[in-house]
Amino acid sequence: MDAKKKRVAIVGAGPSGLAACKHALAKGFRPVVFESAAGVGGVWRRTLASTRLQTPASTYRFSDFPWPASADAASTEGLFPRHDQVLEYLAAYARRFGVLDRVRFGCKVLGASYVGATETEVAAWEWWSGNGEAFGDGTGEWHLNVRHGGGGGDGEPESTQTYRFDFLILCIGRYSIAKFPTFPLGRGPEVFRGRVLHSKEYSTMAHEDAAELIMGKRVAVVGAGKSAMDTVAQCAEANGSRYPCTMVYRSAHWMVDPKVARRVKFFTFTSTRLTELMVHKPGEGFALSLLATMLTPLRWVMSKVTEAYYKRSIPMREHGMVPDCGFGQASLGWRLGILPEGFYDRVDEGSVELRRCSSVGFCPDGLVLDGGDDGERERVVGADVVILSTGFDIDRPLRDVFTSPWFSEMIVAAGSSSDDGVLPLYRHCVHPRIPQMAVVGYAESGSSVYPYEMMAKWVAHLLDGAVRLPGVRDMERGVAEWARWGRLARRSCGGFFLKSCIASVTTWYHDQLCRDMGYSSRRKDGLLAEWLQPYGPTDYASIQ
C-alpha cells in the first residue's frame, strides 16, 4: 500500500484531531484536516477568561511533548494551567509535528456520505469495510460536503465544495451543541424581559463582550456543574456584592479545591493498576470480577474517608452544597470538577448567592423557583441576565455528520437499548457497521489528551495495516461487553455516569489498544512499579 496515495480526512483540529493528524503523518499519510474555526485548539479557543485546566499538566499532555517548565511548576503547586496556556501548548504541538500545514481553517463539514456500497450490502458484510481492512477493497469512499468561508476570519466569500476521501476520522468532540431544558407552560424564556443565553454562547464570546454583558447586571446562572461554577465566579469578580450573582441549582456536584485534591494525591492514586483492581472492567473474566467484588468494601471505605476529608476541608455543608451522590459514585462516572479559586470566599462576602430548588421557570423580572431547602414553596430571583449552564447534546455532533439516517442512528445506539453508558464503537474508535471511518476523542476520562493520543495511535496502526480487526460479529460482541459494563457503571453511580466515560478503567482500555498494536501492555520497570506507580502519558511515549 502506498500511504501517500490514500486520501485521509480528519474533521476537527482540537486535541484529538491534532493527535490523529500527527500519527497519520508519522505513518506516511498526508491527511487533510477540516476545521471550522480560524485556529487549532477546539473548545480551548473560546472559553471563559477565568477557565483553567481540570487536571495537573503532568497528566494532561501528549506522551512525547512536555509542557513548558513554568506550567508544570505551577501545576505542582496546585495552580492548573490557564486556558491560554493550554491553547498555546496545543498550538506548539501542532507546529512541532507539522500538523498546521495539513489544516484547512474556516472549513465546516456539512455532511458525509459513504459511496460504493448500499446500506443493504454494508449490513450483510461479515468483515468491517467488506474485507477487514481500513480502506476496504478500494471501491468505497467518503464524500464530504464542505463549506468554506464564514468562519476562518480571512474574509473569504462563503462557498461549498465536495471532496472525496478513502478514510474518514471524526474528531468533533462532545461539547459543541448546547442542551436547553424545557419549562412549564407560561414559564419559559419568552416571558422574561431580560437576556437569556446558554453557557456555551457566553463562553464563546470575546472576553470584552462577555465582560460588558454582565457588568453592573443582576445575573442568575442555572446549573451547578463546572461551567456554572466558572461563570458564577467570573460574574462575582466583575460585580462584587453590589450585584451578586445567583446560582440556581437542583443538586450539587463534587467540586473540590485544587490544592485539597493535591494534598490527598487524588490524581495519582486513581491512575494505578491497584486502584483498577477495585472496580469492574469490561470483559474482565471471572477471576478479576470476583476480585473486584471482594475489594468493593475497601474501595467504599477509601471513598468515604476521602469524602469526609473533602467535607471537612471545603465548606460545602455550611452552604448547602453537599452532593446527593457519594464521592465514590461521582469518581466512577467522573462527575467531578475543580472549584474556581476562592469560590466560597465570594459566597461569604455576598458576591455569590446560592439557591437550591426542585424546579425553575421564568417570570418577567427573573426566575421563579419551586421548592428548596428552606421549605418555601415559591420564590422569585430578580435578574437582568440568565445564563443556562444546562449541559450539551453530546451525541448530536456525531449524528449530524452523516447524511445517511441509518449511519446517523447507528453511531449512537447500541443494540435496542438507549440507556447504554457507552457509544457503540469497537475499541471506542470504529463502528462495526460503518466502513472506512473512525472516531477519536469521544470517550471521556480523567485526563483526556493522552487517551485521545492512544486512540490516534491505534487508528494510525489500523490505517497502515498493523492492527487487524476481527469479524463484524466479534467486534459487536466486544461492543456489547462495554455496553453491559456501561449499564453496570451507570447503576453503580446512581445515574451520574458520564456517557462513554473510561476514567475508572483507563489503563485497562489502554492495555487493549497496546495488545492490538503489538506492544506490551506492561509499561513499567518491575512488579511493584507496575501495580503501585500511577500510569500516565510518558508510559506510552515509545508507541509510535
Coordinates of C-alpha atoms in Angstrom, one line a residue:
M1 CA 0.0 0.0 0.0
D2 CA 1.3 3.4 -1.0
A3 CA 0.2 5.6 2.0
K4 CA 0.6 8.8 0.1
K5 CA -2.0 7.7 -2.4
K6 CA -4.6 7.1 0.2
R7 CA -6.8 10.1 1.0
V8 CA -7.5 10.6 4.7
A9 CA -9.8 13.3 6.1
I10 CA -9.9 14.4 9.7
V11 CA -12.8 16.6 10.9
G12 CA -11.8 18.9 13.8
A13 CA -8.5 20.4 14.9
G14 CA -9.0 20.1 18.7
P15 CA -6.6 17.9 20.8
S16 CA -7.9 14.7 19.3
G17 CA -7.7 16.0 15.7
L18 CA -4.2 17.2 16.2
A19 CA -3.1 13.8 17.6
A20 CA -4.9 11.9 14.8
C21 CA -3.1 14.1 12.2
K22 CA 0.3 13.8 13.8
H23 CA 0.2 10.0 14.0
A24 CA -1.2 9.6 10.5
L25 CA 1.6 11.8 9.2
A26 CA 4.1 9.5 11.1
K27 CA 2.8 6.5 9.1
G28 CA 3.3 8.3 5.8
F29 CA -0.2 9.5 5.1
R30 CA -1.0 13.1 4.1
P31 CA -4.3 13.8 5.8
V32 CA -6.4 16.8 5.3
V33 CA -7.9 18.4 8.5
F34 CA -11.1 20.4 8.1
E35 CA -11.5 23.0 10.9
S36 CA -14.4 25.4 11.0
A37 CA -12.6 27.9 13.3
A38 CA -9.6 30.1 12.5
G39 CA -7.1 28.2 14.5
V40 CA -6.4 24.9 16.3
G41 CA -7.5 24.1 19.9
G42 CA -11.2 23.2 19.7
V43 CA -13.1 24.2 22.8
W44 CA -9.9 25.9 24.2
R45 CA -10.1 28.6 21.6
R46 CA -13.2 30.2 23.0
T47 CA -13.8 29.8 26.7
L48 CA -14.2 32.0 29.9
A49 CA -11.3 34.2 30.7
S50 CA -11.0 32.5 34.1
T51 CA -11.1 28.9 32.8
R52 CA -8.3 26.6 34.0
L53 CA -7.4 23.0 33.2
Q54 CA -9.2 20.5 35.4
T55 CA -6.2 18.2 35.8
P56 CA -2.4 18.6 36.5
A57 CA -0.3 19.5 33.5
S58 CA 1.7 16.3 34.0
T59 CA -1.4 14.2 33.1
Y60 CA -3.0 16.4 30.5
R61 CA -0.3 16.2 27.9
F62 CA 0.9 14.3 24.8
S63 CA 3.3 11.5 25.5
D64 CA 6.2 12.9 23.5
F65 CA 5.7 16.6 24.0
P66 CA 6.1 18.0 27.5
W67 CA 4.7 21.2 28.9
P68 CA 6.9 24.3 29.3
A69 CA 8.7 24.1 32.7
S70 CA 6.7 27.2 34.0
A71 CA 3.3 25.5 33.5
D72 CA 4.5 22.2 35.1
A73 CA 5.9 24.1 38.1
A74 CA 2.6 26.0 38.6
S75 CA 0.6 22.7 38.4
T76 CA 2.8 21.2 41.0
E77 CA 1.7 24.0 43.4
G78 CA -2.0 23.2 42.7
L79 CA -2.4 26.0 40.1
F80 CA -3.6 24.2 37.0
P81 CA -2.7 25.9 33.6
R82 CA -4.9 28.7 32.3
H83 CA -6.9 28.3 29.2
D84 CA -4.5 30.4 27.2
Q85 CA -1.6 28.3 28.3
V86 CA -3.4 25.1 27.2
L87 CA -4.2 26.7 23.8
E88 CA -0.5 27.7 23.3
Y89 CA 0.6 24.2 24.3
L90 CA -1.7 22.6 21.7
A91 CA -0.6 25.1 19.0
A92 CA 3.1 24.4 19.8
Y93 CA 2.4 20.7 19.4
A94 CA 0.8 21.3 16.0
R95 CA 3.8 23.4 14.9
R96 CA 6.3 20.9 16.2
F97 CA 4.9 17.9 14.3
G98 CA 3.9 19.6 11.0
V99 CA 0.2 19.4 11.7
L100 CA -0.6 23.1 10.9
D101 CA 0.4 22.5 7.3
R102 CA -2.4 20.0 6.9
V103 CA -5.2 22.0 8.4
R104 CA -7.7 24.0 6.3
F105 CA -9.2 26.6 8.5
G106 CA -12.7 28.1 8.0
C107 CA -13.9 24.8 6.6
K108 CA -17.0 23.3 8.1
V109 CA -18.1 19.8 7.1
L110 CA -21.8 19.9 6.4
G111 CA -22.4 16.3 5.7
A112 CA -20.6 13.0 5.0
S113 CA -21.9 10.3 2.5
Y114 CA -20.5 6.9 2.0
V115 CA -20.4 5.9 -1.7
G116 CA -19.5 2.5 -3.1
A117 CA -21.9 0.1 -1.4
T118 CA -25.6 0.2 -0.5
E119 CA -26.7 0.1 3.1
T120 CA -28.1 -3.4 2.5
E121 CA -24.7 -4.6 1.3
V122 CA -22.9 -3.0 4.2
A123 CA -25.3 -4.6 6.7
A124 CA -24.5 -8.1 5.2
W125 CA -20.7 -7.8 5.4
E126 CA -19.0 -10.3 7.7
W127 CA -15.9 -8.2 7.8
W128 CA -15.6 -4.5 8.6
S129 CA -15.4 -2.4 5.3
G130 CA -16.1 -5.7 3.5
N131 CA -12.6 -7.2 4.0
G132 CA -11.5 -6.1 7.4
E133 CA -9.1 -3.5 6.0
A134 CA -9.1 0.2 6.8
F135 CA -9.6 1.1 3.1
G136 CA -11.8 -1.8 2.1
D137 CA -11.4 -3.2 -1.4
G138 CA -10.8 0.3 -2.8
T139 CA -14.2 0.9 -4.3
G140 CA -15.8 2.7 -1.3
E141 CA -15.1 6.3 -0.4
W142 CA -16.5 9.2 1.6
H143 CA -17.9 12.3 0.0
L144 CA -17.6 15.4 2.3
N145 CA -19.7 18.4 1.6
V146 CA -17.6 21.3 3.0
R147 CA -18.5 25.0 3.4
H148 CA -15.6 27.4 3.0
G149 CA -15.5 30.9 4.5
G150 CA -17.7 32.5 7.1
G151 CA -15.6 31.2 10.0
G152 CA -12.0 31.4 9.0
G153 CA -11.6 35.2 9.6
D154 CA -9.9 35.7 6.3
G155 CA -12.8 37.5 4.5
E156 CA -13.2 34.6 2.0
P157 CA -16.7 34.5 0.5
E158 CA -18.8 31.6 1.5
S159 CA -18.9 28.6 -0.8
T160 CA -19.4 24.8 -0.7
Q161 CA -17.4 22.0 -2.3
T162 CA -17.5 18.2 -2.3
Y163 CA -14.3 16.3 -1.5
R164 CA -13.6 12.6 -1.9
F165 CA -11.6 10.5 0.7
D166 CA -10.8 6.9 1.3
F167 CA -10.9 7.1 5.1
L168 CA -12.7 9.5 7.5
I169 CA -11.6 10.3 11.1
L170 CA -14.1 12.3 13.2
C171 CA -12.6 14.4 16.0
I172 CA -15.5 16.7 16.6
G173 CA -15.8 16.3 20.4
R174 CA -18.8 16.3 22.7
Y175 CA -19.3 19.9 23.7
S176 CA -20.3 21.9 20.7
I177 CA -24.1 21.8 20.8
A178 CA -26.0 23.3 23.8
K179 CA -28.8 21.5 25.5
F180 CA -31.7 23.6 26.6
P181 CA -34.2 22.5 29.3
T182 CA -37.9 22.5 28.9
F183 CA -40.0 24.8 31.1
P184 CA -43.7 24.7 32.3
L185 CA -46.2 26.4 30.0
G186 CA -46.1 30.2 30.6
R187 CA -42.8 29.9 32.5
G188 CA -40.4 29.8 29.5
P189 CA -37.7 32.4 28.5
E190 CA -40.3 34.1 26.3
V191 CA -41.9 35.8 29.3
F192 CA -38.6 37.2 30.6
R193 CA -37.8 40.8 29.9
G194 CA -34.0 40.3 30.1
R195 CA -31.4 38.4 28.2
V196 CA -31.3 34.6 28.2
L197 CA -28.4 32.6 26.8
H198 CA -26.6 29.3 27.2
S199 CA -23.2 29.0 28.9
K200 CA -21.9 27.8 25.5
E201 CA -22.8 31.1 23.9
Y202 CA -21.5 33.1 26.8
S203 CA -18.1 31.2 26.9
T204 CA -17.6 31.6 23.2
M205 CA -18.0 35.4 23.4
A206 CA -14.9 37.6 23.1
H207 CA -13.8 38.3 26.6
E208 CA -14.5 42.0 26.3
D209 CA -18.1 41.3 25.1
A210 CA -18.7 38.8 27.9
A211 CA -17.5 41.4 30.5
E212 CA -19.8 44.0 29.0
L213 CA -22.8 41.7 29.1
I214 CA -22.6 41.1 32.8
M215 CA -21.1 44.3 34.1
G216 CA -23.5 46.1 36.6
K217 CA -26.2 43.5 35.9
R218 CA -28.1 41.1 38.1
V219 CA -27.0 37.7 36.7
A220 CA -28.6 34.3 37.5
V221 CA -26.8 31.1 36.5
V222 CA -28.9 27.9 36.2
G223 CA -26.8 24.8 37.0
A224 CA -24.1 23.6 39.4
G225 CA -21.5 21.9 37.2
K226 CA -18.1 23.1 36.3
S227 CA -19.2 25.6 33.6
A228 CA -21.8 27.0 36.0
M229 CA -19.2 27.5 38.8
D230 CA -16.8 29.2 36.5
T231 CA -19.5 31.5 35.1
V232 CA -20.7 32.4 38.6
A233 CA -17.2 33.1 39.8
Q234 CA -16.5 35.4 36.8
C235 CA -19.7 37.3 37.4
A236 CA -18.9 37.7 41.1
E237 CA -15.5 39.0 40.3
A238 CA -16.9 41.6 37.9
N239 CA -19.8 42.9 40.0
G240 CA -18.9 42.1 43.7
S241 CA -21.6 42.2 46.4
R242 CA -23.3 45.2 44.8
Y243 CA -24.8 43.0 42.1
P244 CA -24.4 39.4 43.5
C245 CA -24.6 36.5 41.0
T246 CA -27.2 33.9 41.9
M247 CA -26.5 30.3 41.2
V248 CA -29.8 28.3 40.9
Y249 CA -29.4 24.5 41.1
R250 CA -31.3 21.3 41.8
S251 CA -28.4 19.2 43.1
A252 CA -24.8 20.0 43.8
H253 CA -21.8 18.3 42.3
W254 CA -18.5 17.2 43.7
M255 CA -16.3 20.3 43.2
V256 CA -13.0 20.2 45.0
D257 CA -10.4 22.8 45.8
P258 CA -7.3 22.0 43.6
K259 CA -4.9 22.3 46.5
V260 CA -7.0 20.0 48.6
A261 CA -7.1 17.5 45.8
R262 CA -3.3 17.8 45.5
R263 CA -2.9 17.1 49.3
V264 CA -4.8 13.8 49.1
K265 CA -2.9 12.7 45.9
F266 CA -6.2 12.1 44.2
F267 CA -5.0 12.2 40.6
T268 CA -2.0 10.0 41.4
F269 CA -4.0 7.3 43.3
T270 CA -6.8 6.9 40.8
S271 CA -4.4 6.1 37.9
T272 CA -2.7 3.0 39.4
R273 CA -3.4 -0.6 38.4
L274 CA -4.1 -1.4 42.0
T275 CA -7.0 1.0 42.0
E276 CA -8.4 -0.5 38.9
L277 CA -8.5 -3.9 40.6
M278 CA -11.2 -2.5 42.8
V279 CA -13.6 -1.8 40.0
H280 CA -15.3 -4.0 37.5
K281 CA -14.0 -3.8 33.9
P282 CA -15.5 -4.8 30.6
G283 CA -14.6 -8.4 29.6
E284 CA -12.6 -8.9 32.8
G285 CA -13.4 -12.6 33.3
F286 CA -14.5 -14.5 36.4
A287 CA -11.3 -14.1 38.5
L288 CA -11.0 -10.3 38.1
S289 CA -14.7 -9.9 38.5
L290 CA -14.6 -11.8 41.8
L291 CA -11.6 -9.8 43.0
A292 CA -13.3 -6.5 42.2
T293 CA -16.4 -7.7 44.1
M294 CA -14.3 -8.7 47.1
L295 CA -12.4 -5.4 47.1
T296 CA -15.6 -3.3 46.8
P297 CA -15.8 -2.8 50.7
L298 CA -12.2 -1.5 50.6
R299 CA -13.0 0.9 47.8
W300 CA -16.1 2.1 49.7
V301 CA -14.1 2.8 52.9
M302 CA -11.4 4.7 50.9
S303 CA -14.1 6.7 49.1
K304 CA -15.8 7.6 52.4
V305 CA -12.6 8.7 54.0
T306 CA -11.8 10.9 51.0
E307 CA -15.4 12.2 51.1
A308 CA -15.2 13.1 54.8
Y309 CA -11.9 14.8 54.3
Y310 CA -13.3 17.0 51.5
K311 CA -16.3 17.9 53.5
R312 CA -14.1 18.9 56.4
S313 CA -11.7 20.9 54.1
I314 CA -14.3 22.6 51.9
P315 CA -17.3 24.5 53.4
M316 CA -19.9 22.7 51.3
R317 CA -22.0 21.7 54.3
E318 CA -22.3 25.3 55.5
H319 CA -23.6 26.5 52.2
G320 CA -25.9 23.6 51.3
M321 CA -23.6 22.3 48.6
V322 CA -23.2 18.7 49.7
P323 CA -23.9 16.5 46.6
D324 CA -26.8 13.9 46.7
C325 CA -24.4 11.2 45.4
G326 CA -21.4 9.9 47.3
F327 CA -17.9 10.7 46.3
G328 CA -17.2 7.2 45.2
Q329 CA -20.2 7.2 42.8
A330 CA -19.1 10.6 41.4
S331 CA -15.5 9.4 40.8
L332 CA -16.6 6.3 39.0
G333 CA -18.5 8.3 36.5
W334 CA -16.1 11.2 36.7
R335 CA -18.7 13.7 37.7
L336 CA -16.0 15.8 39.4
G337 CA -14.7 19.3 38.9
I338 CA -12.2 21.8 40.3
L339 CA -13.6 24.8 42.2
P340 CA -12.8 28.2 40.9
E341 CA -10.2 29.8 43.2
G342 CA -11.8 31.4 46.3
F343 CA -15.4 30.4 45.3
Y344 CA -16.7 30.0 48.8
D345 CA -14.9 33.2 49.9
R346 CA -17.1 35.0 47.4
V347 CA -20.2 33.3 48.9
D348 CA -19.2 34.5 52.3
E349 CA -18.6 38.1 51.1
G350 CA -22.0 38.2 49.4
S351 CA -20.8 38.3 45.8
V352 CA -22.4 34.9 45.2
E353 CA -25.9 33.7 46.3
L354 CA -26.8 30.0 46.3
R355 CA -30.4 29.0 45.7
R356 CA -31.4 25.4 45.7
C357 CA -34.8 24.4 44.2
S358 CA -36.7 21.5 42.8
S359 CA -37.7 23.3 39.6
V360 CA -37.2 26.6 37.9
G361 CA -39.2 28.8 35.5
F362 CA -39.2 32.4 34.2
C363 CA -41.2 35.4 35.1
P364 CA -40.9 38.9 33.6
D365 CA -38.4 40.0 36.3
G366 CA -36.3 36.9 36.6
L367 CA -36.7 33.3 37.7
V368 CA -39.3 31.6 39.8
L369 CA -38.1 28.8 42.0
D370 CA -40.3 26.0 43.3
G371 CA -39.3 24.1 46.5
G372 CA -35.9 24.3 48.2
D373 CA -34.1 23.6 51.5
D374 CA -35.9 26.4 53.3
G375 CA -39.3 24.9 52.8
E376 CA -40.7 27.9 50.8
R377 CA -43.0 26.9 48.0
E378 CA -42.2 29.6 45.5
R379 CA -39.5 32.3 45.3
V380 CA -38.5 34.9 42.8
V381 CA -34.9 35.6 41.9
G382 CA -34.6 39.0 40.2
A383 CA -32.3 39.0 37.2
D384 CA -31.3 41.1 34.1
V385 CA -29.3 38.2 32.5
V386 CA -29.9 34.5 32.9
I387 CA -27.2 32.0 31.8
L388 CA -28.3 28.4 31.4
S389 CA -25.5 26.1 32.2
T390 CA -27.6 23.0 31.4
G391 CA -25.2 20.8 29.6
F392 CA -24.7 19.7 26.0
D393 CA -26.3 17.4 23.5
I394 CA -23.2 15.2 23.3
D395 CA -24.4 12.7 20.7
R396 CA -25.8 15.2 18.2
P397 CA -22.4 16.4 16.7
L398 CA -21.8 12.8 15.6
R399 CA -25.3 12.1 14.4
D400 CA -25.4 15.3 12.3
V401 CA -22.2 14.5 10.3
F402 CA -23.9 11.6 8.4
T403 CA -26.3 12.2 5.5
S404 CA -27.5 8.6 5.9
P405 CA -30.2 8.3 8.6
W406 CA -29.1 4.7 9.1
F407 CA -25.5 5.7 9.9
S408 CA -26.7 8.6 12.0
E409 CA -28.8 6.3 14.2
M410 CA -26.2 3.5 14.5
I411 CA -23.4 5.7 15.6
V412 CA -25.1 6.5 19.0
A413 CA -27.5 3.5 19.5
A414 CA -26.1 0.3 21.0
G415 CA -28.5 -2.5 20.1
S416 CA -32.0 -1.9 21.3
S417 CA -31.1 -0.1 24.5
S418 CA -30.9 3.7 24.7
D419 CA -29.6 3.5 28.3
D420 CA -26.2 2.1 27.5
G421 CA -23.4 4.2 29.1
V422 CA -21.0 3.9 26.1
L423 CA -21.1 4.7 22.4
P424 CA -21.3 1.5 20.3
L425 CA -17.7 1.7 19.0
Y426 CA -15.2 -1.1 18.9
R427 CA -12.2 0.0 20.9
H428 CA -14.1 3.3 21.3
C429 CA -12.9 4.1 17.7
V430 CA -14.7 2.2 14.9
H431 CA -18.3 1.2 14.4
P432 CA -18.6 -2.4 13.3
R433 CA -21.2 -1.5 10.6
I434 CA -19.8 1.9 9.4
P435 CA -17.0 1.3 6.9
Q436 CA -13.7 3.2 6.5
M437 CA -14.5 5.6 9.4
A438 CA -13.1 6.1 12.9
V439 CA -13.9 8.3 15.8
V440 CA -11.1 9.8 18.0
G441 CA -11.8 11.8 21.2
Y442 CA -15.3 10.9 22.1
A443 CA -14.6 8.7 25.2
E444 CA -14.3 10.7 28.4
S445 CA -11.6 10.2 31.0
G446 CA -10.0 12.0 33.9
S447 CA -7.2 13.3 31.6
S448 CA -8.4 13.4 28.1
V449 CA -5.3 14.2 26.0
Y450 CA -3.2 11.0 26.3
P451 CA -6.2 8.7 25.9
Y452 CA -7.1 10.6 22.7
E453 CA -3.5 10.2 21.7
M454 CA -3.7 6.4 22.3
M455 CA -6.8 6.3 20.1
A456 CA -5.0 8.2 17.4
K457 CA -2.1 5.8 17.5
W458 CA -4.4 2.8 17.3
V459 CA -6.2 4.3 14.3
A460 CA -2.9 5.1 12.6
H461 CA -1.8 1.5 13.1
L462 CA -5.2 0.4 11.6
L463 CA -4.5 2.7 8.6
D464 CA -1.2 1.1 7.8
G465 CA -2.4 -2.5 8.4
A466 CA -0.7 -3.2 11.7
V467 CA -4.0 -3.5 13.6
R468 CA -6.0 -6.5 12.4
L469 CA -9.7 -6.3 13.1
P470 CA -11.9 -9.4 14.0
G471 CA -15.1 -10.2 12.1
V472 CA -18.1 -7.9 12.5
R473 CA -19.8 -10.3 14.8
D474 CA -16.8 -10.5 17.1
M475 CA -16.5 -6.7 17.1
E476 CA -20.1 -6.4 18.1
R477 CA -19.6 -8.8 20.9
G478 CA -16.7 -6.6 22.1
V479 CA -19.1 -3.6 21.9
A480 CA -21.7 -5.5 23.8
E481 CA -19.2 -6.2 26.6
W482 CA -18.6 -2.4 27.0
A483 CA -22.3 -1.8 26.8
R484 CA -23.0 -4.2 29.7
W485 CA -20.2 -2.6 31.7
G486 CA -21.7 0.8 30.9
R487 CA -25.1 -0.2 32.2
L488 CA -23.5 -1.6 35.4
A489 CA -21.4 1.6 35.8
R490 CA -24.5 3.7 35.4
R491 CA -26.3 1.8 38.1
S492 CA -23.3 1.8 40.4
C493 CA -23.0 5.6 40.0
G494 CA -26.7 6.2 40.8
G495 CA -27.3 7.5 37.3
F496 CA -24.5 10.0 37.5
F497 CA -22.4 8.2 34.8
L498 CA -20.9 10.4 32.1
K499 CA -21.5 8.6 28.7
S500 CA -18.5 6.7 27.4
C501 CA -16.6 7.6 30.5
I502 CA -13.5 5.4 30.8
A503 CA -11.9 7.2 33.8
S504 CA -12.1 4.3 36.1
V505 CA -10.7 1.8 33.6
T506 CA -8.3 3.9 31.5
T507 CA -5.3 1.7 31.9
W508 CA -7.4 -1.4 31.2
Y509 CA -8.6 0.2 28.0
H510 CA -5.0 1.2 27.0
D511 CA -3.9 -2.4 27.6
Q512 CA -6.4 -3.5 24.9
L513 CA -5.0 -0.9 22.4
C514 CA -1.4 -1.9 23.2
R515 CA -2.1 -5.5 22.5
D516 CA -3.9 -4.7 19.3
M517 CA -0.9 -2.6 18.1
G518 CA 1.6 -5.4 19.0
Y519 CA 3.1 -3.7 22.1
S520 CA 3.4 -4.9 25.6
S521 CA 0.7 -3.6 27.9
R522 CA 3.1 -3.7 30.9
R523 CA 4.9 -0.3 30.6
K524 CA 6.7 -0.1 34.0
D525 CA 10.0 -1.4 35.2
G526 CA 9.4 -4.0 37.9
L527 CA 6.4 -5.7 39.5
L528 CA 5.9 -3.2 42.3
A529 CA 6.1 -0.2 40.0
E530 CA 3.6 -1.9 37.6
W531 CA 1.0 -2.1 40.3
L532 CA 1.7 0.9 42.6
Q533 CA 3.0 3.7 40.4
P534 CA 0.5 5.8 38.5
Y535 CA 0.1 5.4 34.8
G536 CA 0.5 8.5 32.7
P537 CA 1.3 9.8 29.2
T538 CA 5.1 9.2 29.3
D539 CA 4.5 5.4 29.8
Y540 CA 3.2 5.3 26.2
A541 CA 5.8 7.6 24.6
S542 CA 7.6 4.7 22.8
I543 CA 4.5 3.6 21.0
Q544 CA 4.7 5.3 17.6

